Amino acid sequence: MDQEMQDFAAEARRFLDAHATKAPDRAAVTWGVGDDSMAYFSSLPPEEEAEEVRRARAWQRTRHENGFGWITGPPEYGGRGLTPVHDLLYDAVESEYAVPDTGVLGVVGLGMIGPTILAHAQPHIKECWLPAMYRGDAIACQLFSEPGAGSDLASVATRAVREGAEWVLDGQKVWTSVAQHSEIGIALTRTDPDAPKHRGITAFLVPMDAPGVEVRPLRQMTGGADFNEVFLTDVRIPDDHRLGEVDGGWTVALTTLMNERNTVGSEGAGPVAAALSPEHLSALMRATWTWDDRALRGRLAELLVDAMATGYLNDRAQRTLRAGIAPGPERSVSKLMYGQNLTRAAHFVSDCLGPRIIADTGQWGTYAWSELLLATPALRILGGTEEIMKNILAERVLGLPKEPVTTAAKEVRS
Amino acid sequence: MTAEVSELRELRASVREFLEAKSPEEAVRKLMESEPRFDLDVWAQAADQLRLPGLAIPEEYGGDGFGPVELGVVMEEMGRALLCSPFFATVVLAAQALLASGDSDACARHLPGIASGRTTATLAVAEDSGSWDPALISARAVPDGDGGWRLNGRKCFVIDGTTADLILVVARTVAGPSFFAVDRTAPGVTAVAMETLDATRAMARLTFDSVAATPVGAEGSGGRIMARVLDMASVGLAAEQAGGARRCLEMSAEYARTRHQFGRPIGSFQAVKHKCADMLVQVELAEASAREAARLADEGAADFPVAAAVAHACCSRAYMFAAMENIQVHGGIGFTWEHPAHLYFRRAKSSQLLFGGPAVYHERLLDRLGI
């Protein structure tokens, strides 16, 4: 690592030493001690969740005031003007500290929406929203998916009709993470129903407090409500809130989706680290008297091989990036493996626990795993389903041809 | 010593170019039915032109002093090309055993010959069960009363066992498992070729009848040396497996792009496309784990044994998967003798089980993790 990087890392360390404490090793476990929550999705009561969001905003503000809020952003909008490598380096240093989880701001808003606004919004919109977002004042969400358009985003049907200097939006969005906390959202709308489906889409920046925007929580199988349905009824948006060209929204969507690939698939901390930690899993085998079970030991080994090999893949991708070389297909591979590793871990643990995962005995570290178990199906869907990820790998890395769209499929879609 | 990224790329390119010229499929097919099962001229050229046998042998013993990372690059390329050669047995097994023994006399006696390509060598560990567990070794060595040792017993699965000049044998003594050097032409040594699943890797059954043997390393240190050799050998093998798996993926992707059925390339059908994507995932994990393990070995990192066990398991599975799916993507043609897919399938299965197989290496991983 060169001198400039070392200085940057040292500066980050000084900042974190002053404002945070070192993180405890969540992978190391003393059975029966500490928090045994294995929740992947939040299942907090509303007041606690509001408190978490408040802490996330406050930590983002602290980062921003110290020059780590938007490391890659342009200085005119409050960024630091450094490289993605600096960003990664900061993340690596910060991961050694116990800091509030800023996922509510970061995963969608700062990771995906911020770069999209930067690339496609008018200057006064950028000035208005970008500093606010990276200061933690404005949370952003992605109003892309619809009940009729899952992975096939180009099928969005929410209408936007021009009325003078305004647009009127009508339709329904779904699977919208963090909408209940958001100040703004980016909506994909259909502005030309007669054009080929990729060509008739326009993107808008929607203030979430605009009249006609209604957010309804969508309860998921874990019991919590991380996603929302968002209803847009006669929502009036000024034309200067349009992102990109009229009917040119697909380009805007691609910017967001490209950045999505960069945020999904990194190894998480917390319960995720515990679920794939050799120490934690072996402690669980002792606690459940399955230590000697040969079949389970074989499965544990297979699980750890996958988890550790995925870790090696990520380590190498990071090193390549630090050396200034563009990463290869590692991220899509990691994303696929991430969902599969956690799924396999949850089922391995369930089989160690036996009946203790079907009803709560009150024992530490047993029924708690049901929370992770119920989250695993979503991990293979969110951020692009497994099938979509495999298509991307096969088409972009291996150069396999796209599936031709048949006449029948065209009729169904139109 | 570790080469820079650009030097590694150069090494890979020159080894690949050499192997494309010297080990095309026809050459492999001819050699796998020959005795010896390698081309003496090609081996001499690999030594003289590319200095491959000495690549990872320290300079004090006549080598070029590179490390596991460079060795891994060479093994990946050899795995791609299914090269029939004494490289694995000589350089990865025997030379690593000599180095792991810490016996500088034995190293000085044997390594320069290995480094120059003049001496081929092998390691004789497993017996009828095929196990590498030191507790299951029954071959015995006893002092002959004149300061020497005599070796008795039988070894199986000895790679290049009918041709290697030097055989390192693990045998039981009163102090425990120990290493001995044996000259293959010594009186009392009988070598019989075994019929093998993978015909590109020759194996033999060796019988030792009161054979003169020289101790390598301290008496009773065999278990420790074997643990080290197994780590190094499984990383070398992992690289070879990753290279073979990558080649299977390339063959499948190429075929899926060009072969038409029902009026379109078969790679446009999602079922075929996803098979190829699954292969790619396995190959990426295999390469990452093999290369990372080699890097950690090079650094002498404390977690190298864990990484070696992960690489061994990950690459064994990846290669087997890629070799199987490669046949499926090719359909009937992939099942014919004339198609190379079965050569990779055979190598993949044989390599997966070479050091004991999944049940054994899974337990080894858990053991190295303290579980």
Tab-separated table of N, CA and C in Angstrom, chain A residues 278-279 282 285-286 291 294 297-302 304-306 308-310 312-313 315-316 319 325 329-330 332-333 336-337 340 344 386-391 393-395 397-404 406, chain B residues 5 9 246 249 252-254 256-257 264-265 267-270 272-274 276-278 280-282 284-285 287-289 291-292 295-296 303 306-307 309-311 313-314 317 359 362-363 365-367 369-371:
chain	number	residue	atom	x	y	z
A	278	PRO	N	-16.731	-20.756	12.144
A	278	PRO	CA	-16.402	-22.097	12.640
A	278	PRO	C	-16.551	-22.198	14.160
A	279	GLU	N	-16.130	-21.143	14.874
A	279	GLU	CA	-16.199	-21.176	16.328
A	279	GLU	C	-17.654	-21.265	16.785
A	282	SER	N	-19.242	-24.684	15.789
A	282	SER	CA	-18.770	-25.830	16.571
A	282	SER	C	-19.288	-25.738	18.004
A	285	MET	N	-22.655	-27.156	17.907
A	285	MET	CA	-22.658	-28.625	17.836
A	285	MET	C	-22.407	-29.232	19.216
A	286	ARG	N	-21.543	-28.608	19.994
A	286	ARG	CA	-21.319	-29.115	21.361
A	286	ARG	C	-22.587	-28.952	22.191
A	291	TRP	N	-21.884	-33.106	18.218
A	291	TRP	CA	-20.455	-32.992	17.925
A	291	TRP	C	-19.907	-34.192	17.158
A	294	ARG	N	-21.349	-37.889	12.345
A	294	ARG	CA	-20.474	-37.856	11.168
A	294	ARG	C	-21.121	-37.135	9.993
A	297	ARG	N	-21.036	-33.479	10.639
A	297	ARG	CA	-19.657	-32.958	10.529
A	297	ARG	C	-19.276	-32.774	9.060
A	298	GLY	N	-19.671	-33.723	8.231
A	298	GLY	CA	-19.387	-33.606	6.801
A	298	GLY	C	-20.069	-32.382	6.203
A	299	ARG	N	-21.306	-32.171	6.629
A	299	ARG	CA	-22.031	-31.000	6.116
A	299	ARG	C	-21.411	-29.709	6.615
A	300	LEU	N	-20.965	-29.720	7.877
A	300	LEU	CA	-20.307	-28.520	8.400
A	300	LEU	C	-19.059	-28.213	7.568
A	301	ALA	N	-18.289	-29.247	7.273
A	301	ALA	CA	-17.072	-29.030	6.482
A	301	ALA	C	-17.418	-28.447	5.119
A	302	GLU	N	-18.432	-29.008	4.468
A	302	GLU	CA	-18.811	-28.483	3.148
A	302	GLU	C	-19.238	-27.029	3.222
A	304	LEU	N	-18.335	-24.845	5.483
A	304	LEU	CA	-17.183	-23.983	5.757
A	304	LEU	C	-16.298	-23.840	4.517
A	305	VAL	N	-16.185	-24.897	3.730
A	305	VAL	CA	-15.404	-24.809	2.487
A	305	VAL	C	-15.997	-23.706	1.607
A	306	ASP	N	-17.314	-23.725	1.449
A	306	ASP	CA	-17.949	-22.700	0.614
A	306	ASP	C	-17.796	-21.308	1.206
A	308	MET	N	-15.561	-20.186	3.310
A	308	MET	CA	-14.179	-19.700	3.321
A	308	MET	C	-13.680	-19.439	1.901
A	309	ALA	N	-14.068	-20.287	0.962
A	309	ALA	CA	-13.658	-20.038	-0.427
A	309	ALA	C	-14.271	-18.729	-0.928
A	310	THR	N	-15.527	-18.461	-0.534
A	310	THR	CA	-16.146	-17.184	-0.906
A	310	THR	C	-15.362	-16.031	-0.293
A	312	TYR	N	-12.167	-16.053	0.401
A	312	TYR	CA	-10.917	-15.902	-0.363
A	312	TYR	C	-11.171	-15.147	-1.670
A	313	LEU	N	-12.303	-15.450	-2.290
A	313	LEU	CA	-12.656	-14.771	-3.536
A	313	LEU	C	-12.811	-13.265	-3.284
A	315	ASP	N	-11.500	-11.551	-0.764
A	315	ASP	CA	-10.192	-10.994	-0.406
A	315	ASP	C	-9.388	-10.675	-1.660
A	316	ARG	N	-9.440	-11.602	-2.601
A	316	ARG	CA	-8.651	-11.412	-3.816
A	316	ARG	C	-9.212	-10.265	-4.653
A	319	ARG	N	-8.016	-7.116	-3.124
A	319	ARG	CA	-6.597	-6.864	-3.407
A	319	ARG	C	-6.407	-6.401	-4.842
A	325	ILE	N	-6.745	-2.684	-10.521
A	325	ILE	CA	-7.233	-3.505	-11.632
A	325	ILE	C	-8.734	-3.715	-11.467
A	329	PRO	N	-15.689	-11.199	-12.527
A	329	PRO	CA	-17.052	-11.610	-12.174
A	329	PRO	C	-17.224	-11.914	-10.695
A	330	GLU	N	-16.223	-11.574	-9.865
A	330	GLU	CA	-16.257	-12.006	-8.467
A	330	GLU	C	-17.512	-11.553	-7.736
A	332	SER	N	-20.618	-10.944	-8.729
A	332	SER	CA	-21.826	-11.722	-9.006
A	332	SER	C	-21.702	-13.118	-8.396
A	333	VAL	N	-20.513	-13.684	-8.453
A	333	VAL	CA	-20.298	-14.994	-7.833
A	333	VAL	C	-20.514	-14.890	-6.328
A	336	LEU	N	-24.192	-14.637	-5.388
A	336	LEU	CA	-24.849	-15.946	-5.455
A	336	LEU	C	-24.481	-16.802	-4.245
A	337	MET	N	-23.196	-16.845	-3.947
A	337	MET	CA	-22.729	-17.703	-2.860
A	337	MET	C	-23.223	-17.203	-1.505
A	340	GLN	N	-26.565	-18.557	-0.891
A	340	GLN	CA	-26.531	-20.006	-0.734
A	340	GLN	C	-25.828	-20.425	0.550
A	344	ARG	N	-27.620	-22.547	3.446
A	344	ARG	CA	-27.109	-23.835	3.877
A	344	ARG	C	-26.787	-23.826	5.378
A	386	GLU	N	-31.502	-15.389	-8.222
A	386	GLU	CA	-30.409	-16.283	-8.634
A	386	GLU	C	-30.403	-16.502	-10.129
A	387	GLU	N	-31.596	-16.638	-10.706
A	387	GLU	CA	-31.681	-16.898	-12.143
A	387	GLU	C	-31.122	-15.722	-12.937
A	388	ILE	N	-31.457	-14.509	-12.473
A	388	ILE	CA	-30.943	-13.312	-13.159
A	388	ILE	C	-29.426	-13.237	-13.010
A	389	MET	N	-28.925	-13.524	-11.803
A	389	MET	CA	-27.474	-13.471	-11.594
A	389	MET	C	-26.758	-14.486	-12.487
A	390	LYS	N	-27.360	-15.670	-12.615
A	390	LYS	CA	-26.737	-16.694	-13.464
A	390	LYS	C	-26.768	-16.275	-14.933
A	391	ASN	N	-27.855	-15.631	-15.351
A	391	ASN	CA	-27.899	-15.132	-16.723
A	391	ASN	C	-26.788	-14.119	-16.957
A	393	LEU	N	-23.909	-13.851	-15.375
A	393	LEU	CA	-22.607	-14.528	-15.434
A	393	LEU	C	-22.413	-15.225	-16.777
A	394	ALA	N	-23.455	-15.933	-17.210
A	394	ALA	CA	-23.318	-16.718	-18.443
A	394	ALA	C	-23.186	-15.800	-19.660
A	395	GLU	N	-23.965	-14.705	-19.678
A	395	GLU	CA	-23.958	-13.848	-20.867
A	395	GLU	C	-22.759	-12.901	-20.878
A	397	VAL	N	-19.925	-12.933	-18.814
A	397	VAL	CA	-18.588	-13.486	-18.578
A	397	VAL	C	-18.261	-14.578	-19.584
A	398	LEU	N	-19.227	-15.466	-19.821
A	398	LEU	CA	-18.947	-16.588	-20.718
A	398	LEU	C	-19.358	-16.296	-22.165
A	399	GLY	N	-20.042	-15.171	-22.368
A	399	GLY	CA	-20.421	-14.801	-23.733
A	399	GLY	C	-21.495	-15.682	-24.356
A	400	LEU	N	-22.344	-16.290	-23.531
A	400	LEU	CA	-23.429	-17.103	-24.090
A	400	LEU	C	-24.531	-16.185	-24.620
A	401	PRO	N	-25.236	-16.642	-25.661
A	401	PRO	CA	-26.250	-15.773	-26.268
A	401	PRO	C	-27.466	-15.582	-25.368
A	402	LYS	N	-28.133	-14.444	-25.544
A	402	LYS	CA	-29.362	-14.175	-24.801
A	402	LYS	C	-30.466	-15.088	-25.291
A	403	GLU	N	-31.442	-15.300	-24.424
A	403	GLU	CA	-32.599	-16.100	-24.818
A	403	GLU	C	-33.431	-15.284	-25.798
A	404	PRO	N	-33.716	-15.820	-26.984
A	404	PRO	CA	-34.501	-15.021	-27.931
A	404	PRO	C	-35.909	-14.812	-27.399
A	406	THR	N	-39.603	-14.827	-27.931
A	406	THR	CA	-40.482	-15.449	-28.925
A	406	THR	C	-41.688	-14.563	-29.192
B	5	VAL	N	3.070	-9.591	-10.446
B	5	VAL	CA	1.917	-10.014	-11.236
B	5	VAL	C	2.279	-10.205	-12.713
B	9	ARG	N	2.190	-13.578	-15.052
B	9	ARG	CA	1.464	-13.650	-16.316
B	9	ARG	C	2.387	-14.188	-17.414
B	246	ARG	N	-11.208	-25.175	-15.160
B	246	ARG	CA	-11.323	-24.003	-16.043
B	246	ARG	C	-11.403	-24.450	-17.500
B	249	LEU	N	-14.832	-25.799	-18.297
B	249	LEU	CA	-15.772	-24.692	-18.448
B	249	LEU	C	-15.619	-24.045	-19.820
B	252	SER	N	-17.151	-26.179	-22.502
B	252	SER	CA	-18.614	-26.135	-22.451
B	252	SER	C	-19.149	-24.823	-23.007
B	253	ALA	N	-18.534	-23.709	-22.591
B	253	ALA	CA	-19.025	-22.399	-23.030
B	253	ALA	C	-18.865	-22.263	-24.543
B	254	GLU	N	-17.738	-22.723	-25.052
B	254	GLU	CA	-17.484	-22.665	-26.487
B	254	GLU	C	-18.538	-23.479	-27.253
B	256	ALA	N	-21.515	-24.386	-26.157
B	256	ALA	CA	-22.852	-23.809	-25.958
B	256	ALA	C	-23.072	-22.577	-26.844
B	257	ARG	N	-21.995	-21.884	-27.175
B	257	ARG	CA	-22.118	-20.707	-28.054
B	257	ARG	C	-22.323	-21.115	-29.509
B	264	ARG	N	-31.489	-22.543	-32.579
B	264	ARG	CA	-30.750	-21.503	-31.851
B	264	ARG	C	-29.592	-22.136	-31.076
B	265	PRO	N	-28.591	-21.314	-30.703
B	265	PRO	CA	-27.459	-21.878	-29.968
B	265	PRO	C	-27.954	-22.466	-28.637
B	267	GLY	N	-26.642	-22.560	-25.875
B	267	GLY	CA	-26.316	-21.683	-24.748
B	267	GLY	C	-27.368	-20.625	-24.496
B	268	SER	N	-28.326	-20.439	-25.426
B	268	SER	CA	-29.388	-19.464	-25.181
B	268	SER	C	-30.530	-20.088	-24.384
B	269	PHE	N	-30.539	-21.413	-24.249
B	269	PHE	CA	-31.541	-22.046	-23.381
B	269	PHE	C	-31.097	-21.886	-21.934
B	270	GLN	N	-32.030	-21.433	-21.096
B	270	GLN	CA	-31.628	-21.113	-19.734
B	270	GLN	C	-31.085	-22.339	-18.986
B	272	VAL	N	-29.214	-24.724	-20.101
B	272	VAL	CA	-27.801	-24.902	-20.446
B	272	VAL	C	-26.984	-23.728	-19.910
B	273	LYS	N	-27.566	-22.539	-20.064
B	273	LYS	CA	-26.891	-21.321	-19.601
B	273	LYS	C	-26.579	-21.405	-18.108
B	274	HIS	N	-27.559	-21.869	-17.332
B	274	HIS	CA	-27.363	-21.930	-15.886
B	274	HIS	C	-26.393	-23.038	-15.483
B	276	CYS	N	-23.772	-23.725	-17.198
B	276	CYS	CA	-22.477	-23.082	-17.426
B	276	CYS	C	-22.177	-22.060	-16.326
B	277	ALA	N	-23.206	-21.324	-15.886
B	277	ALA	CA	-23.002	-20.342	-14.818
B	277	ALA	C	-22.612	-21.058	-13.523
B	278	ASP	N	-23.253	-22.195	-13.250
B	278	ASP	CA	-22.902	-22.966	-12.049
B	278	ASP	C	-21.450	-23.446	-12.132
B	280	LEU	N	-19.082	-21.921	-13.769
B	280	LEU	CA	-18.252	-20.732	-13.582
B	280	LEU	C	-18.089	-20.401	-12.092
B	281	VAL	N	-19.187	-20.484	-11.347
B	281	VAL	CA	-19.118	-20.199	-9.913
B	281	VAL	C	-18.116	-21.140	-9.242
B	282	GLN	N	-18.222	-22.433	-9.566
B	282	GLN	CA	-17.306	-23.406	-8.968
B	282	GLN	C	-15.850	-23.125	-9.364
B	284	GLU	N	-14.494	-20.254	-10.296
B	284	GLU	CA	-13.994	-19.034	-9.650
B	284	GLU	C	-13.607	-19.308	-8.199
B	285	LEU	N	-14.444	-20.060	-7.492
B	285	LEU	CA	-14.132	-20.399	-6.102
B	285	LEU	C	-12.873	-21.263	-6.038
B	287	GLU	N	-10.312	-21.439	-8.202
B	287	GLU	CA	-9.097	-20.660	-8.460
B	287	GLU	C	-8.747	-19.780	-7.275
B	288	ALA	N	-9.760	-19.129	-6.711
B	288	ALA	CA	-9.498	-18.241	-5.574
B	288	ALA	C	-8.909	-19.033	-4.414
B	289	SER	N	-9.480	-20.206	-4.115
B	289	SER	CA	-8.997	-20.943	-2.941
B	289	SER	C	-7.609	-21.525	-3.196
B	291	ARG	N	-5.265	-20.334	-5.281
B	291	ARG	CA	-4.267	-19.253	-5.338
B	291	ARG	C	-4.047	-18.621	-3.971
B	292	GLU	N	-5.120	-18.511	-3.202
B	292	GLU	CA	-4.984	-17.915	-1.871
B	292	GLU	C	-4.167	-18.841	-0.962
B	295	ARG	N	-0.601	-18.467	-1.834
B	295	ARG	CA	-0.081	-17.188	-1.326
B	295	ARG	C	0.235	-17.285	0.163
B	296	LEU	N	-0.674	-17.915	0.915
B	296	LEU	CA	-0.468	-18.048	2.357
B	296	LEU	C	0.712	-18.972	2.656
B	303	ASP	N	-2.347	-19.528	9.097
B	303	ASP	CA	-3.584	-20.176	8.662
B	303	ASP	C	-3.434	-20.892	7.317
B	306	VAL	N	-5.179	-24.427	7.165
B	306	VAL	CA	-6.630	-24.325	6.967
B	306	VAL	C	-6.925	-24.024	5.501
B	307	ALA	N	-6.202	-23.049	4.951
B	307	ALA	CA	-6.430	-22.671	3.549
B	307	ALA	C	-6.119	-23.839	2.620
B	309	ALA	N	-6.503	-27.013	3.309
B	309	ALA	CA	-7.613	-27.962	3.402
B	309	ALA	C	-8.834	-27.442	2.641
B	310	VAL	N	-9.076	-26.139	2.722
B	310	VAL	CA	-10.203	-25.555	1.979
B	310	VAL	C	-9.962	-25.712	0.473
B	311	ALA	N	-8.744	-25.394	0.034
B	311	ALA	CA	-8.432	-25.489	-1.397
B	311	ALA	C	-8.584	-26.929	-1.890
B	313	ALA	N	-10.490	-29.348	-0.725
B	313	ALA	CA	-11.898	-29.750	-0.804
B	313	ALA	C	-12.619	-28.983	-1.917
B	314	CYS	N	-12.364	-27.682	-1.986
B	314	CYS	CA	-13.078	-26.834	-2.940
B	314	CYS	C	-12.720	-27.212	-4.373
B	317	ARG	N	-14.057	-30.721	-5.525
B	317	ARG	CA	-15.473	-30.691	-5.873
B	317	ARG	C	-15.698	-29.933	-7.180
B	359	ALA	N	-14.617	-37.565	2.667
B	359	ALA	CA	-14.799	-37.807	4.104
B	359	ALA	C	-13.501	-37.529	4.851
B	362	HIS	N	-12.597	-33.589	4.601
B	362	HIS	CA	-13.495	-32.786	5.422
B	362	HIS	C	-13.071	-32.845	6.887
B	363	GLU	N	-12.760	-34.063	7.360
B	363	GLU	CA	-12.303	-34.177	8.748
B	363	GLU	C	-10.981	-33.441	8.950
B	365	LEU	N	-10.030	-30.733	7.440
B	365	LEU	CA	-10.341	-29.307	7.578
B	365	LEU	C	-10.834	-29.002	8.992
B	366	LEU	N	-11.777	-29.804	9.477
B	366	LEU	CA	-12.312	-29.558	10.816
B	366	LEU	C	-11.191	-29.667	11.856
B	367	ASP	N	-10.305	-30.642	11.659
B	367	ASP	CA	-9.182	-30.809	12.571
B	367	ASP	C	-8.297	-29.557	12.573
B	369	LEU	N	-9.154	-26.652	11.939
B	369	LEU	CA	-9.889	-25.529	12.545
B	369	LEU	C	-10.102	-25.751	14.039
B	370	GLY	N	-9.620	-26.875	14.527
B	370	GLY	CA	-9.789	-27.170	15.951
B	370	GLY	C	-11.198	-27.629	16.304
B	371	ILE	N	-11.916	-28.171	15.316
B	371	ILE	CA	-13.288	-28.624	15.586
B	371	ILE	C	-13.300	-30.142	15.686
